[in-house]
Amino acid sequence: MEYTIRLVSTDEDRFAVYRFRYEIYVKEMGRKQVYADHDRRLVEDPLDWATSRLFVAREAKTNAIIGTVRTNYLRDGSVGGYEAHYRLPESPNLRSSISMTTRLMIEPRYRRTRLAIALAEATYAQALQDGIREDFIDCNSHLLSFFDRLGYRFSHSVEHPEYGMVDVMNLQFHDRSHFEAKRSPFLAILDRSLSDASGFGLAS
């Protein structure tokens, strides 16, 4: 199964992602979605506006959307209820290098493939390039092992208004020894980034 992953750059792609979310969250999973627009059959929330970085995966043969994920950088502004949810710092210096990643979802036929990892790799690589050093996520307990293998560490549990009790996890972007211990796919991306920086005389 071949596919492409890219950052969304057009309104057409954005609304295609919002409609994909509706298909997964509302129609398939029957999940409560505060921002679901049932008339237009899409899920779009305030964190999508202006500052989000949306990634979309499309099937090569059909061009159909098969996956998506969203990242927000704290330096771009408040992330609403997630400030308390993730216990995020207020210091502008700290916030300048922190991101949060949400709304990772995969089309059912691709859930036993490597697509979820590929989307995670895309967000990590882009954020690393953008100077991000730390990321926060939350997930239901059955996904803890997936994110643990990527290199995320458990932080705390909290009640999410839409998804019930969730586990908040944290990723340190330059935690090479932990990536190595977990055999994280992020390790190769980090090492490649460090090698490229060294080649241009940028390594410290």
PDB file of N, CA and C in Angstrom, residues 45-90:
ATOM      1  N   ASP A  45     -12.076  22.583  14.898  1.00  0.00           N
ATOM      2  CA  ASP A  45     -12.111  23.256  16.195  1.00  0.00           C
ATOM      3  C   ASP A  45     -11.170  24.452  16.211  1.00  0.00           C
ATOM      4  N   PRO A  46     -11.224  25.281  17.264  1.00  0.00           N
ATOM      5  CA  PRO A  46     -10.410  26.503  17.285  1.00  0.00           C
ATOM      6  C   PRO A  46      -8.918  26.287  17.109  1.00  0.00           C
ATOM      7  N   LEU A  47      -8.388  25.142  17.500  1.00  0.00           N
ATOM      8  CA  LEU A  47      -6.954  24.901  17.339  1.00  0.00           C
ATOM      9  C   LEU A  47      -6.562  24.691  15.876  1.00  0.00           C
ATOM     10  N   ASP A  48      -7.548  24.536  15.002  1.00  0.00           N
ATOM     11  CA  ASP A  48      -7.258  24.414  13.575  1.00  0.00           C
ATOM     12  C   ASP A  48      -7.038  25.776  12.924  1.00  0.00           C
ATOM     13  N   TRP A  49      -7.471  26.817  13.586  1.00  0.00           N
ATOM     14  CA  TRP A  49      -7.498  28.143  12.971  1.00  0.00           C
ATOM     15  C   TRP A  49      -6.148  28.831  13.085  1.00  0.00           C
ATOM     16  N   ALA A  50      -5.606  29.218  11.993  1.00  0.00           N
ATOM     17  CA  ALA A  50      -4.427  30.098  11.894  1.00  0.00           C
ATOM     18  C   ALA A  50      -3.088  29.440  12.227  1.00  0.00           C
ATOM     19  N   THR A  51      -2.985  28.707  13.337  1.00  0.00           N
ATOM     20  CA  THR A  51      -1.659  28.291  13.793  1.00  0.00           C
ATOM     21  C   THR A  51      -1.375  26.797  13.710  1.00  0.00           C
ATOM     22  N   SER A  52      -2.342  25.982  13.357  1.00  0.00           N
ATOM     23  CA  SER A  52      -2.086  24.540  13.363  1.00  0.00           C
ATOM     24  C   SER A  52      -1.275  24.114  12.145  1.00  0.00           C
ATOM     25  N   ARG A  53      -0.571  23.021  12.310  1.00  0.00           N
ATOM     26  CA  ARG A  53       0.118  22.371  11.194  1.00  0.00           C
ATOM     27  C   ARG A  53      -0.553  21.011  11.009  1.00  0.00           C
ATOM     28  N   LEU A  54      -1.281  20.882   9.934  1.00  0.00           N
ATOM     29  CA  LEU A  54      -2.020  19.653   9.638  1.00  0.00           C
ATOM     30  C   LEU A  54      -1.239  18.812   8.646  1.00  0.00           C
ATOM     31  N   PHE A  55      -1.101  17.536   8.975  1.00  0.00           N
ATOM     32  CA  PHE A  55      -0.494  16.593   8.040  1.00  0.00           C
ATOM     33  C   PHE A  55      -1.592  15.681   7.504  1.00  0.00           C
ATOM     34  N   VAL A  56      -1.489  15.364   6.230  1.00  0.00           N
ATOM     35  CA  VAL A  56      -2.481  14.485   5.621  1.00  0.00           C
ATOM     36  C   VAL A  56      -1.763  13.375   4.857  1.00  0.00           C
ATOM     37  N   ALA A  57      -2.269  12.164   4.998  1.00  0.00           N
ATOM     38  CA  ALA A  57      -1.764  11.014   4.238  1.00  0.00           C
ATOM     39  C   ALA A  57      -2.808  10.647   3.198  1.00  0.00           C
ATOM     40  N   ARG A  58      -2.373  10.499   1.964  1.00  0.00           N
ATOM     41  CA  ARG A  58      -3.281  10.133   0.884  1.00  0.00           C
ATOM     42  C   ARG A  58      -2.786   8.865   0.197  1.00  0.00           C
ATOM     43  N   GLU A  59      -3.720   8.015  -0.125  1.00  0.00           N
ATOM     44  CA  GLU A  59      -3.417   6.791  -0.854  1.00  0.00           C
ATOM     45  C   GLU A  59      -2.937   7.156  -2.246  1.00  0.00           C
ATOM     46  N   ALA A  60      -1.832   6.572  -2.663  1.00  0.00           N
ATOM     47  CA  ALA A  60      -1.234   6.940  -3.942  1.00  0.00           C
ATOM     48  C   ALA A  60      -2.156   6.643  -5.119  1.00  0.00           C
ATOM     49  N   LYS A  61      -2.805   5.511  -5.092  1.00  0.00           N
ATOM     50  CA  LYS A  61      -3.608   5.081  -6.242  1.00  0.00           C
ATOM     51  C   LYS A  61      -4.898   5.875  -6.375  1.00  0.00           C
ATOM     52  N   THR A  62      -5.566   6.160  -5.266  1.00  0.00           N
ATOM     53  CA  THR A  62      -6.891   6.790  -5.319  1.00  0.00           C
ATOM     54  C   THR A  62      -6.889   8.258  -4.903  1.00  0.00           C
ATOM     55  N   ASN A  63      -5.816   8.689  -4.254  1.00  0.00           N
ATOM     56  CA  ASN A  63      -5.700  10.031  -3.688  1.00  0.00           C
ATOM     57  C   ASN A  63      -6.652  10.252  -2.505  1.00  0.00           C
ATOM     58  N   ALA A  64      -7.267   9.201  -2.009  1.00  0.00           N
ATOM     59  CA  ALA A  64      -8.170   9.315  -0.865  1.00  0.00           C
ATOM     60  C   ALA A  64      -7.370   9.546   0.414  1.00  0.00           C
ATOM     61  N   ILE A  65      -7.937  10.329   1.330  1.00  0.00           N
ATOM     62  CA  ILE A  65      -7.291  10.538   2.617  1.00  0.00           C
ATOM     63  C   ILE A  65      -7.386   9.258   3.443  1.00  0.00           C
ATOM     64  N   ILE A  66      -6.250   8.848   4.007  1.00  0.00           N
ATOM     65  CA  ILE A  66      -6.210   7.627   4.815  1.00  0.00           C
ATOM     66  C   ILE A  66      -5.646   7.888   6.213  1.00  0.00           C
ATOM     67  N   GLY A  67      -5.247   9.118   6.477  1.00  0.00           N
ATOM     68  CA  GLY A  67      -4.729   9.437   7.793  1.00  0.00           C
ATOM     69  C   GLY A  67      -4.443  10.918   7.939  1.00  0.00           C
ATOM     70  N   THR A  68      -4.396  11.372   9.184  1.00  0.00           N
ATOM     71  CA  THR A  68      -4.090  12.779   9.451  1.00  0.00           C
ATOM     72  C   THR A  68      -3.610  12.930  10.884  1.00  0.00           C
ATOM     73  N   VAL A  69      -2.918  14.030  11.146  1.00  0.00           N
ATOM     74  CA  VAL A  69      -2.484  14.376  12.498  1.00  0.00           C
ATOM     75  C   VAL A  69      -2.268  15.884  12.523  1.00  0.00           C
ATOM     76  N   ARG A  70      -2.375  16.465  13.724  1.00  0.00           N
ATOM     77  CA  ARG A  70      -2.233  17.922  13.865  1.00  0.00           C
ATOM     78  C   ARG A  70      -1.207  18.259  14.937  1.00  0.00           C
ATOM     79  N   THR A  71      -0.411  19.281  14.676  1.00  0.00           N
ATOM     80  CA  THR A  71       0.544  19.789  15.656  1.00  0.00           C
ATOM     81  C   THR A  71       0.330  21.289  15.829  1.00  0.00           C
ATOM     82  N   ASN A  72       0.394  21.734  17.079  1.00  0.00           N
ATOM     83  CA  ASN A  72       0.358  23.168  17.381  1.00  0.00           C
ATOM     84  C   ASN A  72       1.604  23.525  18.174  1.00  0.00           C
ATOM     85  N   TYR A  73       2.232  24.655  17.844  1.00  0.00           N
ATOM     86  CA  TYR A  73       3.397  25.146  18.579  1.00  0.00           C
ATOM     87  C   TYR A  73       2.929  26.188  19.587  1.00  0.00           C
ATOM     88  N   LEU A  74       3.354  26.050  20.836  1.00  0.00           N
ATOM     89  CA  LEU A  74       2.900  26.961  21.875  1.00  0.00           C
ATOM     90  C   LEU A  74       3.347  28.395  21.624  1.00  0.00           C
ATOM     91  N   ARG A  75       4.443  28.581  20.911  1.00  0.00           N
ATOM     92  CA  ARG A  75       4.910  29.942  20.644  1.00  0.00           C
ATOM     93  C   ARG A  75       3.949  30.722  19.754  1.00  0.00           C
ATOM     94  N   ASP A  76       3.022  30.004  19.112  1.00  0.00           N
ATOM     95  CA  ASP A  76       2.061  30.667  18.233  1.00  0.00           C
ATOM     96  C   ASP A  76       0.831  31.170  18.976  1.00  0.00           C
ATOM     97  N   GLY A  77       0.687  30.811  20.255  1.00  0.00           N
ATOM     98  CA  GLY A  77      -0.454  31.286  21.019  1.00  0.00           C
ATOM     99  C   GLY A  77      -1.020  30.224  21.944  1.00  0.00           C
ATOM    100  N   SER A  78      -2.068  30.585  22.661  1.00  0.00           N
ATOM    101  CA  SER A  78      -2.701  29.694  23.627  1.00  0.00           C
ATOM    102  C   SER A  78      -3.324  28.485  22.943  1.00  0.00           C
ATOM    103  N   VAL A  79      -3.341  27.368  23.661  1.00  0.00           N
ATOM    104  CA  VAL A  79      -4.005  26.164  23.148  1.00  0.00           C
ATOM    105  C   VAL A  79      -5.226  25.838  24.008  1.00  0.00           C
ATOM    106  N   GLY A  80      -5.841  26.876  24.546  1.00  0.00           N
ATOM    107  CA  GLY A  80      -7.119  26.735  25.239  1.00  0.00           C
ATOM    108  C   GLY A  80      -7.051  25.812  26.451  1.00  0.00           C
ATOM    109  N   GLY A  81      -8.029  24.915  26.533  1.00  0.00           N
ATOM    110  CA  GLY A  81      -8.129  24.023  27.674  1.00  0.00           C
ATOM    111  C   GLY A  81      -6.950  23.090  27.849  1.00  0.00           C
ATOM    112  N   TYR A  82      -6.157  22.909  26.787  1.00  0.00           N
ATOM    113  CA  TYR A  82      -4.993  22.036  26.899  1.00  0.00           C
ATOM    114  C   TYR A  82      -3.907  22.639  27.787  1.00  0.00           C
ATOM    115  N   GLU A  83      -3.963  23.948  28.036  1.00  0.00           N
ATOM    116  CA  GLU A  83      -2.971  24.567  28.921  1.00  0.00           C
ATOM    117  C   GLU A  83      -2.984  23.882  30.289  1.00  0.00           C
ATOM    118  N   ALA A  84      -4.180  23.750  30.868  1.00  0.00           N
ATOM    119  CA  ALA A  84      -4.303  23.086  32.175  1.00  0.00           C
ATOM    120  C   ALA A  84      -4.244  21.571  32.028  1.00  0.00           C
ATOM    121  N   HIS A  85      -4.853  21.072  30.964  1.00  0.00           N
ATOM    122  CA  HIS A  85      -4.920  19.634  30.687  1.00  0.00           C
ATOM    123  C   HIS A  85      -3.522  19.012  30.679  1.00  0.00           C
ATOM    124  N   TYR A  86      -2.567  19.705  30.019  1.00  0.00           N
ATOM    125  CA  TYR A  86      -1.203  19.193  29.911  1.00  0.00           C
ATOM    126  C   TYR A  86      -0.253  19.794  30.943  1.00  0.00           C
ATOM    127  N   ARG A  87      -0.768  20.732  31.768  1.00  0.00           N
ATOM    128  CA  ARG A  87       0.065  21.440  32.752  1.00  0.00           C
ATOM    129  C   ARG A  87       1.225  22.149  32.053  1.00  0.00           C
ATOM    130  N   LEU A  88       0.880  22.919  31.054  1.00  0.00           N
ATOM    131  CA  LEU A  88       1.879  23.572  30.219  1.00  0.00           C
ATOM    132  C   LEU A  88       2.473  24.789  30.923  1.00  0.00           C
ATOM    133  N   PRO A  89       3.744  25.087  30.663  1.00  0.00           N
ATOM    134  CA  PRO A  89       4.386  26.233  31.316  1.00  0.00           C
ATOM    135  C   PRO A  89       3.882  27.559  30.750  1.00  0.00           C
ATOM    136  N   GLU A  90       3.987  28.611  31.555  1.00  0.00           N
ATOM    137  CA  GLU A  90       3.597  29.948  31.124  1.00  0.00           C
ATOM    138  C   GLU A  90       4.760  30.739  30.555  1.00  0.00           C
TER     139      GLU A  90
END
